[in-house]
Amino acid sequence: MKVLITGGAGFIGSHLAERHLAMGDEVSIIDNLSTSLIENIQHLQDHPSCTCHIGDILNAEVMRVLVEECELIYHLAAAVGVEYVLENPLQTLSTNIRGTEILLELANERKKRVVLASTSEIYGKKNGHVPFKEDSDRILGPTTVLRWSYSTTKAVDELLALAYWREKRLPTVIVRPFNVIGPRQTGRYGMVVPRFIKQAMLGDPITVYDNGEQRRCFTYIDDAVDGLVAMAASDRVVGEVLNLGSNYESSIRDLAHKIKELTGSNSEIAFIPYDQTRRSGLYEDLDYRAPDLRKIRGLIGYDPKVDLDEALRRIIEDFKR
Ligand code: UDP
């Protein structure tokens, strides 16, 4: 099979590319390297079944050729990470909305199957319905807070994909990942795990925002890739929205302690009031995010196996290398 991965040089995309190559598929990657690194795919560039294009998904001519050539598309290219969204509000809107529109328009011409990466940010704030279920209400704040702007761009992507399915029978599946972690994820755009590991390994203060009572469920990359590949292969999920996550949950404070212990670090754990961070006023923290996984388990038998301790050990090993 020939697979196109937009955003294939990113953290998730590069692992997905490796998996498809290992399965004997041909992989084509397009990435503009806005938040990803060429190093993530350097080892794939010499692979006879892998082609890497450094380019933008907003370039419809390039995208037309790539879409025509493939049988399956994973659309992962998107503005990602708090820090990126804070610095690039316009780019976030155009990449996430216009980029997806172009992709779906082209996929529809040839009715290519699309796995569309959305986000767990879709749900917004804890709304009395955590864990979040695919049909939970969305509770968002004002448009001036960039977190809700980002969430809205991805909601528009979902609406586009759902409309293409309902009206044109374009086979799409929408996936909402929950805090995926693993080797190659960068902390540069805000993600907490690589930031804490880097801080711990350099002996710098581990920067826990507020009191660290916020809770997240962390999904190891191998489990996430298992889920994505199974989704792409299943006819039962076409037209559906699926959470992709784990119930390996931790408070951010416990996460900091665990990383300190696993790295053997002497770093202090510094509690930083949220209003003293760059995010203050523009981004709002979430107290709690957890996925309801019944739907994805039921439809594709998804079963995340790598718990948080094991995930952290593997990431730390990779950092050391
Ligand atoms: N966080 C933190 N220190 C950091 C970066 C993040 O305490 O240096 C917290 C952040 O406030 C949030 C959690 O870690 O409560 C997860 O943040 P991340 O940006 O990784 O993901 P998201 O908020 O989208 O779940």
PDB file of C-alpha atoms in Angstrom, residues 11 15 178-183 218-226 245-246 248 302 304-307 310-312 314-315 318:
ATOM      1  CA  PHE A  11       6.950  13.382  16.402  1.00  0.00           C
ATOM      2  CA  HIS A  15       6.949   7.007  14.155  1.00  0.00           C
ATOM      3  CA  PHE A 178      -4.668  12.610  24.351  1.00  0.00           C
ATOM      4  CA  ASN A 179      -1.174  13.733  25.469  1.00  0.00           C
ATOM      5  CA  VAL A 180       0.915  11.396  23.342  1.00  0.00           C
ATOM      6  CA  ILE A 181       4.531  11.148  24.543  1.00  0.00           C
ATOM      7  CA  GLY A 182       7.660   9.421  23.313  1.00  0.00           C
ATOM      8  CA  PRO A 183      11.144   9.779  21.873  1.00  0.00           C
ATOM      9  CA  PHE A 218      -0.301  10.062  28.921  1.00  0.00           C
ATOM     10  CA  THR A 219      -0.268   7.816  25.867  1.00  0.00           C
ATOM     11  CA  TYR A 220       2.960   6.203  24.727  1.00  0.00           C
ATOM     12  CA  ILE A 221       3.747   6.675  21.041  1.00  0.00           C
ATOM     13  CA  ASP A 222       3.794   2.942  20.213  1.00  0.00           C
ATOM     14  CA  ASP A 223       0.254   2.572  21.528  1.00  0.00           C
ATOM     15  CA  ALA A 224      -0.839   5.657  19.609  1.00  0.00           C
ATOM     16  CA  VAL A 225       0.663   4.266  16.391  1.00  0.00           C
ATOM     17  CA  ASP A 226      -1.062   0.895  17.000  1.00  0.00           C
ATOM     18  CA  GLY A 245      -5.431   7.861  24.604  1.00  0.00           C
ATOM     19  CA  SER A 246      -4.745   5.935  27.761  1.00  0.00           C
ATOM     20  CA  TYR A 248      -2.301   6.097  32.663  1.00  0.00           C
ATOM     21  CA  TYR A 302      -7.446  -0.813  20.947  1.00  0.00           C
ATOM     22  CA  PRO A 304      -2.789   0.723  25.294  1.00  0.00           C
ATOM     23  CA  LYS A 305      -0.079  -1.298  27.006  1.00  0.00           C
ATOM     24  CA  VAL A 306       2.792   0.999  27.943  1.00  0.00           C
ATOM     25  CA  ASP A 307       2.188   2.562  31.357  1.00  0.00           C
ATOM     26  CA  GLU A 310       7.684   2.421  31.343  1.00  0.00           C
ATOM     27  CA  ALA A 311       7.021   5.241  28.873  1.00  0.00           C
ATOM     28  CA  LEU A 312       9.188   7.634  30.876  1.00  0.00           C
ATOM     29  CA  ARG A 314      12.026   4.597  27.413  1.00  0.00           C
ATOM     30  CA  ILE A 315      12.004   8.339  26.712  1.00  0.00           C
ATOM     31  CA  ASP A 318      16.404   7.864  24.285  1.00  0.00           C
TER      32      ASP A 318
END
